[in-house]
CSV table of C-alpha atoms and ligand atoms in Angstrom, one decimal:
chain,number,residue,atom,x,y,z
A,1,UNK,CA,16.4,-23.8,21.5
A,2,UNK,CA,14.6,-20.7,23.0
A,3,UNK,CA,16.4,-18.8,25.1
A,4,UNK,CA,14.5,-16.1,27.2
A,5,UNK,CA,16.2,-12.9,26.0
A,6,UNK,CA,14.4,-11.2,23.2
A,7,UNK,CA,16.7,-10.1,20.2
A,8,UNK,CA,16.1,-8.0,16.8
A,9,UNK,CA,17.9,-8.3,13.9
A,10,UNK,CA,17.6,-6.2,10.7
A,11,UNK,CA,17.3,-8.6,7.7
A,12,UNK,CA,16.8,-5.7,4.8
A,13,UNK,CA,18.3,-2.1,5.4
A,14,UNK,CA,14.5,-0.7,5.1
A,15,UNK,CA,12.6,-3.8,5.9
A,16,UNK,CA,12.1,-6.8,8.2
A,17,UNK,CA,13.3,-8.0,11.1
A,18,UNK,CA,13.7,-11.2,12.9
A,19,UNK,CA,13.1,-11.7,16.0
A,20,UNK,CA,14.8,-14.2,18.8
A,21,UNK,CA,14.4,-15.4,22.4
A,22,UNK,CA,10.1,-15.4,21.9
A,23,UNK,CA,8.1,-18.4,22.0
A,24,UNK,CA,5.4,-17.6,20.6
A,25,UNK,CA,3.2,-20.7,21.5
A,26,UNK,CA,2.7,-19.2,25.0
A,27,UNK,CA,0.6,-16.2,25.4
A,28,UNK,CA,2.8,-13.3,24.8
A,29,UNK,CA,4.2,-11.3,27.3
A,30,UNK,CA,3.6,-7.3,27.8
A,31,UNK,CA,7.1,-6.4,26.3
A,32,UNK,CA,7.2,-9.3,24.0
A,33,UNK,CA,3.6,-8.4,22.7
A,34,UNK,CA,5.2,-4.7,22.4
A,35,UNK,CA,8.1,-5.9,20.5
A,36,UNK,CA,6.7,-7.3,18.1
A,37,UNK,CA,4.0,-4.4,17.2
A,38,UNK,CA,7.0,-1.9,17.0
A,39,UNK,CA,8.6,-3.9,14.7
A,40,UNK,CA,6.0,-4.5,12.9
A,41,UNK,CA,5.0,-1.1,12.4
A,42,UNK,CA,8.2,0.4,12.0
A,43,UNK,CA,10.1,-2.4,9.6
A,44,UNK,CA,6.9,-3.9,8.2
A,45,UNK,CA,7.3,-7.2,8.4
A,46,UNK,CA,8.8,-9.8,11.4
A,47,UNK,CA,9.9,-12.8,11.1
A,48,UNK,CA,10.5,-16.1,13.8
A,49,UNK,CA,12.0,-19.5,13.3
A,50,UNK,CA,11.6,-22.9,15.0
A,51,UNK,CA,8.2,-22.3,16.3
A,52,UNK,CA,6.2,-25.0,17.1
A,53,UNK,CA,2.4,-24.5,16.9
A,54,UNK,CA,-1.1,-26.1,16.9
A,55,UNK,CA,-3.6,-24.6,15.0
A,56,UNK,CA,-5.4,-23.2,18.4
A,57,UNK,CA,-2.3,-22.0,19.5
A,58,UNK,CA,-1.7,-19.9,16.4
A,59,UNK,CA,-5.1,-18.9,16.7
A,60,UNK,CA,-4.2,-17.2,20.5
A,61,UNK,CA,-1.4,-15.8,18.8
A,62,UNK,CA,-3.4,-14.1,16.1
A,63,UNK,CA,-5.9,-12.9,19.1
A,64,UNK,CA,-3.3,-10.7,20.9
A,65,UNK,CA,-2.8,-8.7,17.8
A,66,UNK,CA,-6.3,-7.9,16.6
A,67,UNK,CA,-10.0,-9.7,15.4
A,68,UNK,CA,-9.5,-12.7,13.3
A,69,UNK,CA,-10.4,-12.2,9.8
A,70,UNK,CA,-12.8,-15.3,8.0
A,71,UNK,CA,-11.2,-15.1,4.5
A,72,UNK,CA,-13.9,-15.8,2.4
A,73,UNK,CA,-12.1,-16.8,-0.6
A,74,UNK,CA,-9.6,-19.5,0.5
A,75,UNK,CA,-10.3,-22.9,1.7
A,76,UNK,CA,-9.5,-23.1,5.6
A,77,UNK,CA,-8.1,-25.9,7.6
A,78,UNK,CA,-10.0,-28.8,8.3
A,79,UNK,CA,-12.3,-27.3,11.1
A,80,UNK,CA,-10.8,-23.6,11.7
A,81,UNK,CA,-12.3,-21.2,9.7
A,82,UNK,CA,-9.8,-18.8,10.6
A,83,UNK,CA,-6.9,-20.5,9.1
A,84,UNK,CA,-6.9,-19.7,5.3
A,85,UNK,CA,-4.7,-22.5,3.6
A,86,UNK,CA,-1.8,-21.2,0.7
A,87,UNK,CA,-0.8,-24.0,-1.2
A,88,UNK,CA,0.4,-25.4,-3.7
A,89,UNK,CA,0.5,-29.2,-4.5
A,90,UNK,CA,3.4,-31.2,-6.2
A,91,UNK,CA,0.8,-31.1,-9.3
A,92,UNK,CA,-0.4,-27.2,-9.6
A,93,UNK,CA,2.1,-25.1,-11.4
A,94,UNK,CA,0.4,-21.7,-10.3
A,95,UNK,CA,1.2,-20.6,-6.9
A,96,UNK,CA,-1.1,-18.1,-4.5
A,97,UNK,CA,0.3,-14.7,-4.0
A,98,UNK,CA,3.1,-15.3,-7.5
A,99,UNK,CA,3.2,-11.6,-7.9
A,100,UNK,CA,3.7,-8.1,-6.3
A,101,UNK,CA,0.4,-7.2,-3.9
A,102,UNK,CA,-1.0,-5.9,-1.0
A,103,UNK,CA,-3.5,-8.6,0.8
A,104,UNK,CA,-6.3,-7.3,1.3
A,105,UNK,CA,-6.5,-3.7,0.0
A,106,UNK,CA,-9.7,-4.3,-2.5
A,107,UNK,CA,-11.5,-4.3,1.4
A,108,UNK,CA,-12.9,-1.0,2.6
A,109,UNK,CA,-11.4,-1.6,5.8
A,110,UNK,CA,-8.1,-3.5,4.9
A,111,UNK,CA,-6.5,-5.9,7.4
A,112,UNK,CA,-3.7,-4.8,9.9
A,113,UNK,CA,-1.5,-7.8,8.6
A,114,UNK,CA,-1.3,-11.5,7.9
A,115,UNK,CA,0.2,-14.3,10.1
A,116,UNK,CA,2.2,-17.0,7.6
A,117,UNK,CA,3.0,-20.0,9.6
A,118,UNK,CA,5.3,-22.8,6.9
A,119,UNK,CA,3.9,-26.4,7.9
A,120,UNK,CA,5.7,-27.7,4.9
A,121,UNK,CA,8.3,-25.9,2.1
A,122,UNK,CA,10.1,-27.4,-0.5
A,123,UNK,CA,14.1,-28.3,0.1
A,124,UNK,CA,15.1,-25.4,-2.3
A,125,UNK,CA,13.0,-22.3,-3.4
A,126,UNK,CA,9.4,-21.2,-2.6
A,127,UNK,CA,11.1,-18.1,-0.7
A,128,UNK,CA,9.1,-14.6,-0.1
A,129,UNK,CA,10.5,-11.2,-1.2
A,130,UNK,CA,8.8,-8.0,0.5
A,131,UNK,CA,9.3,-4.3,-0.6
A,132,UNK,CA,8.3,-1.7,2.2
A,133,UNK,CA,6.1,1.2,0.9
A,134,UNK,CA,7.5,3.6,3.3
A,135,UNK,CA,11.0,3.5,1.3
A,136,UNK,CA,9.3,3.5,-1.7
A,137,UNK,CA,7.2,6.5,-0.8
A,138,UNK,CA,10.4,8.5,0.6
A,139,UNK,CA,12.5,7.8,-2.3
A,140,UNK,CA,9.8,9.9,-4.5
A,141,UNK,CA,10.1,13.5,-5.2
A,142,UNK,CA,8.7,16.7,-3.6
A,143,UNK,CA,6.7,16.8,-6.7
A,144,UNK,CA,5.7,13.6,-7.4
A,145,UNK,CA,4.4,12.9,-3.2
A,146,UNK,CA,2.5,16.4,-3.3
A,147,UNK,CA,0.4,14.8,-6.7
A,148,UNK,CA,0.3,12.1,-4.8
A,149,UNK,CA,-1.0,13.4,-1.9
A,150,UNK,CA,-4.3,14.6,-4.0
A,151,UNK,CA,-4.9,10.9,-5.4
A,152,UNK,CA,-7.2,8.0,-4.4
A,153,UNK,CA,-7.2,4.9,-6.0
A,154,UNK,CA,-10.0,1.6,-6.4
A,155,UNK,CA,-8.9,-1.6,-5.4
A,156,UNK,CA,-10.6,-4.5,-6.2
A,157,UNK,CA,-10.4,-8.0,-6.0
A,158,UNK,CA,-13.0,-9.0,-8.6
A,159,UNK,CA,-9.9,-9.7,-11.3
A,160,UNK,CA,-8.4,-12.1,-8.9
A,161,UNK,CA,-11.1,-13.9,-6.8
A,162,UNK,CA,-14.2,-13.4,-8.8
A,163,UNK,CA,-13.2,-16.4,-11.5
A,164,UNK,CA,-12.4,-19.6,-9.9
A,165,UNK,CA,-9.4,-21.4,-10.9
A,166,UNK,CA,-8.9,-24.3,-8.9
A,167,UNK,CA,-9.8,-25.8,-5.3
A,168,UNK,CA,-7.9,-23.5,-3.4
A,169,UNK,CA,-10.5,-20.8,-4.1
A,170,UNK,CA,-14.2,-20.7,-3.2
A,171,UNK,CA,-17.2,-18.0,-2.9
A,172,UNK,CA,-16.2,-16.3,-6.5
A,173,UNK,CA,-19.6,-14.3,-6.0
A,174,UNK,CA,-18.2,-12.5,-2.9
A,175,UNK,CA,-16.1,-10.7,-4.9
A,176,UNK,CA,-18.3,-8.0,-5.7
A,177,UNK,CA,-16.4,-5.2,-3.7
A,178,UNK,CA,-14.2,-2.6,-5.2
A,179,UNK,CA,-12.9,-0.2,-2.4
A,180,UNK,CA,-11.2,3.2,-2.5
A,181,UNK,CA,-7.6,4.5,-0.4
A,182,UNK,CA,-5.9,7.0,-0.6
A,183,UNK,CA,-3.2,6.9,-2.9
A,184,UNK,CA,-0.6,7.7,0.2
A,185,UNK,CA,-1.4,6.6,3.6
A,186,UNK,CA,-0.6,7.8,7.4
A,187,UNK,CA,0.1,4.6,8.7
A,188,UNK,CA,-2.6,4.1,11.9
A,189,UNK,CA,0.6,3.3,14.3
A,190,UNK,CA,3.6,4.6,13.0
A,191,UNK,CA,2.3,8.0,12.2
A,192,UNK,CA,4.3,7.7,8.7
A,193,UNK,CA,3.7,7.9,5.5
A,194,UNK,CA,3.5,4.9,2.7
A,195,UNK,CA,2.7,4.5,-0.7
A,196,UNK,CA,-0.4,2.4,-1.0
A,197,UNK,CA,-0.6,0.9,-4.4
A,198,UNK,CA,-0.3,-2.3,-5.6
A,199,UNK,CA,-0.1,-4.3,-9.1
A,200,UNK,CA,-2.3,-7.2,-7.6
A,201,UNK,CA,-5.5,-5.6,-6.1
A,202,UNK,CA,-5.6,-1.8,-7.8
A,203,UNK,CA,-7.2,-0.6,-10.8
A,204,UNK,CA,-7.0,3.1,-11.3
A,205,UNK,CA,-6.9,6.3,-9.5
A,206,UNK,CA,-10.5,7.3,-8.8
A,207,UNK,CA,-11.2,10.0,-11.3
A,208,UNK,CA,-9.9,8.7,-13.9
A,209,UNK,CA,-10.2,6.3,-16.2
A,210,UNK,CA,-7.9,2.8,-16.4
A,211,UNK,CA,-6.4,4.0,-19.3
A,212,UNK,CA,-5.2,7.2,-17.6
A,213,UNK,CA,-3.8,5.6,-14.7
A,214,UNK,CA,-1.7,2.7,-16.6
A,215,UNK,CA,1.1,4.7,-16.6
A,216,UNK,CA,1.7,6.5,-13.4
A,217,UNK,CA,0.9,3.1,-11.9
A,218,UNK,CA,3.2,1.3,-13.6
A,219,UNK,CA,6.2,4.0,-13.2
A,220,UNK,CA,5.2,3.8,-9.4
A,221,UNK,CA,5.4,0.1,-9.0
A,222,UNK,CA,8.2,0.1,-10.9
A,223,UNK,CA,9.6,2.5,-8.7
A,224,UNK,CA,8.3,0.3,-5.7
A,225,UNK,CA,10.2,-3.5,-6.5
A,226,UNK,CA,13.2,-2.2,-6.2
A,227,UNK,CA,15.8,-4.4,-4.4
A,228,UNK,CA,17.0,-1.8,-2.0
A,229,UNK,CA,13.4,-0.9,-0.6
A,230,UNK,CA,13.2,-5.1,0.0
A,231,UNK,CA,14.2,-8.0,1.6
A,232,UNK,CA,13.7,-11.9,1.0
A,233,UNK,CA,12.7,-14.7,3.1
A,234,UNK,CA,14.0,-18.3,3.1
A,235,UNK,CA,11.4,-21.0,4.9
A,236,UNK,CA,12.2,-23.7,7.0
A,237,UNK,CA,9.8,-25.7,8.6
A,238,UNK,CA,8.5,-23.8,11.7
A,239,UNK,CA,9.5,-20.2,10.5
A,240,UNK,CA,6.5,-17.6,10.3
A,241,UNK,CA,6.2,-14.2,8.7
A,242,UNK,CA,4.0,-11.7,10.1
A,243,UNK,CA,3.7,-9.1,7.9
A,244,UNK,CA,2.0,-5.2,8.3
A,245,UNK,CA,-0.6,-5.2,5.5
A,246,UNK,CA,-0.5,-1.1,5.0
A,247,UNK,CA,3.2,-0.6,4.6
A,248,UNK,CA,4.6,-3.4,2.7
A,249,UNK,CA,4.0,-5.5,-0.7
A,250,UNK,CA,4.9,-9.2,-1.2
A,251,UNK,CA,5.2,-11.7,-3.6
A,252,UNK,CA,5.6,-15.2,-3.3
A,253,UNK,CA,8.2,-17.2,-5.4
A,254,UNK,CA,7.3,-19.9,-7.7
A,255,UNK,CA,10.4,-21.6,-8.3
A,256,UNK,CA,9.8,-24.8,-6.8
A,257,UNK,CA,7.3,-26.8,-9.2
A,258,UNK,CA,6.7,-30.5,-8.4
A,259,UNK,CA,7.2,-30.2,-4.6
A,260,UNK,CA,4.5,-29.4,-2.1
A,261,UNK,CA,4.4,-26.2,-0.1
A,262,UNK,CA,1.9,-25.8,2.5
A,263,UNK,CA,1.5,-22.4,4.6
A,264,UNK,CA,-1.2,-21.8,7.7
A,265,UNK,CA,-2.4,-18.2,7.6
A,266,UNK,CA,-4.5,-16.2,9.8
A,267,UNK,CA,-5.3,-12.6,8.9
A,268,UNK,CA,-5.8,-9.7,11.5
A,269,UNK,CA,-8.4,-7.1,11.1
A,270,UNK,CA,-7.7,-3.6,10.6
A,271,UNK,CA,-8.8,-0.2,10.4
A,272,UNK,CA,-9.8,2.3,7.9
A,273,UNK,CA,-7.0,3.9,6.3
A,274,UNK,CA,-6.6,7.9,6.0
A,275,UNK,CA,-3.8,9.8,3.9
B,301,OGA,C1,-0.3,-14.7,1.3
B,301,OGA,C2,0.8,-14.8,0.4
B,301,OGA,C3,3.0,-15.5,0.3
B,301,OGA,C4,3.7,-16.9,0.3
B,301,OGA,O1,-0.5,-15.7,2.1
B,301,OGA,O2,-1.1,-13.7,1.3
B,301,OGA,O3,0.8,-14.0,-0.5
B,301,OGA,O4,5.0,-16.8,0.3
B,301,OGA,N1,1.7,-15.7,0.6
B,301,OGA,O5,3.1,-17.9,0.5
B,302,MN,MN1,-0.6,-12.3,-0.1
């Protein structure tokens, strides 16, 4: 049951929180609407339970926090284009999203953040873990945020898009863009900074070669899955995830083979990213 008095809970001591007392079927009021973009901006990611929403109405939703972004690799629900469809049937083993990654980053102007709404989970497992990219950045040296600071790196999402594995994918041609970021961002509404890498979506630090790269990269996303910079998420029917694409990594847990797991989600546009 509802109750009309928003609350916000920490779930993770540097990321998430989960909000209470909003129904978010309705059009969203001013301080609601408010709420939720602080949150968002300042934990990363925000989480709801027990909502109950048709596919217009998580379309409005979507609307009062930015343009809807078409995904164009993902089958969509039957007749709205803007819900992209993560699945995974009792009969695939591979799940979307099974590893650390950033949606979205291999676009030169990268979304603001994706809307996960679970139509259907699995009675155990299927969870979501999420690191935030400002701890991770923090937790770095003086020295190793100034080399930082002078890096960009190319995304791309060629390596993941541009072969097509199974029905859940489509246009493998679009996949034709590699973008560059900076290496560290200025987050558009928080003002701070966060490490924008991630092991899904980015090849190298423009410059240099891949070779080059390998191993910074992979000390810095070591450095980035640790548990204390993260939180997990447990579905129930209902629940949604809204999570800030620029600060944050996820990665979606496969540990539920032979049941069915069907998400709704609607990506919002974003801006271009600065360091
Ligand atoms: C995604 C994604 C995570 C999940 O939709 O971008 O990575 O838990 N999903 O389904
Ligand atoms: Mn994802």
């Amino acid at each position: 049951m509802l109750s009309n008095t928003i609350q916000i809970k920490p779930v993770g001591a540097a990321i998430g929180s989960e909000i209470t007392g909003i129904d978010l079927s309705e059009p969203l009021a001013g301080p609601a609407r408010d709420t939720i973009r602080s949150a968002l901006a300042n934990r990363g990611v925000v989480f709801f339970r027990d909502q109950d929403l048709t596919p217009e109405q998580h379309i409005g939703l979507a609307r009062q926090f930015g343009n809807i972004n078409i995904n164009r690799f993902f089958a969509h629900a039957e007749g709205y284009p803007e819900i992209a469809l993560v699945v995974k049937e009792p009969d695939q083993t591979r799940n979307i999203g099974g590893g650390w990654h950033t949606d979205h980053s291999y676009d030169q102007i990268p979304a603001l953040g994706s809307m996960l709404y679970a139509r259907q989970v699995p009675p155990i497992g299927g969870d979501t873990l999420f690191s935030s990219m400002y701890a991770a950045y923090d937790a770095l040296s003086d020295g190793l945020k100034h080399t930082l600071g002078g890096l960009r790196a190319v995304h791309s999402s060629r390596h993941v898009f541009g072969v097509v594995r199974d029905d859940r994918f489509r246009n493998p041609e679009a996949a034709t863009q590699d973008a560059v970021h900076p290496a560290v961002i200025t987050h558009p509404d928080s003002g701070r900074k966060a490490l924008y890498v991630n092991p899904g979506f980015t090849l190298r630090f423009d410059g240099w070669t891949g070779d080059e790269s390998r191993g910074l990269l992979e000390y810095l996303y070591r450095h980035a899955a640790k548990p204390e910079f993260g939180c997990r998420f447990a579905w129930q029917k209902g629940s949604i995830a809204f999570w800030d694409n620029r600060s944050t990594w996820h990665y979606a847990l496969n540990d539920y083979q032979g049941e069915r797991r069907l998400m709704h989600r609607i990506t919002v546009e974003g801006c271009a990213l600065t360091g």
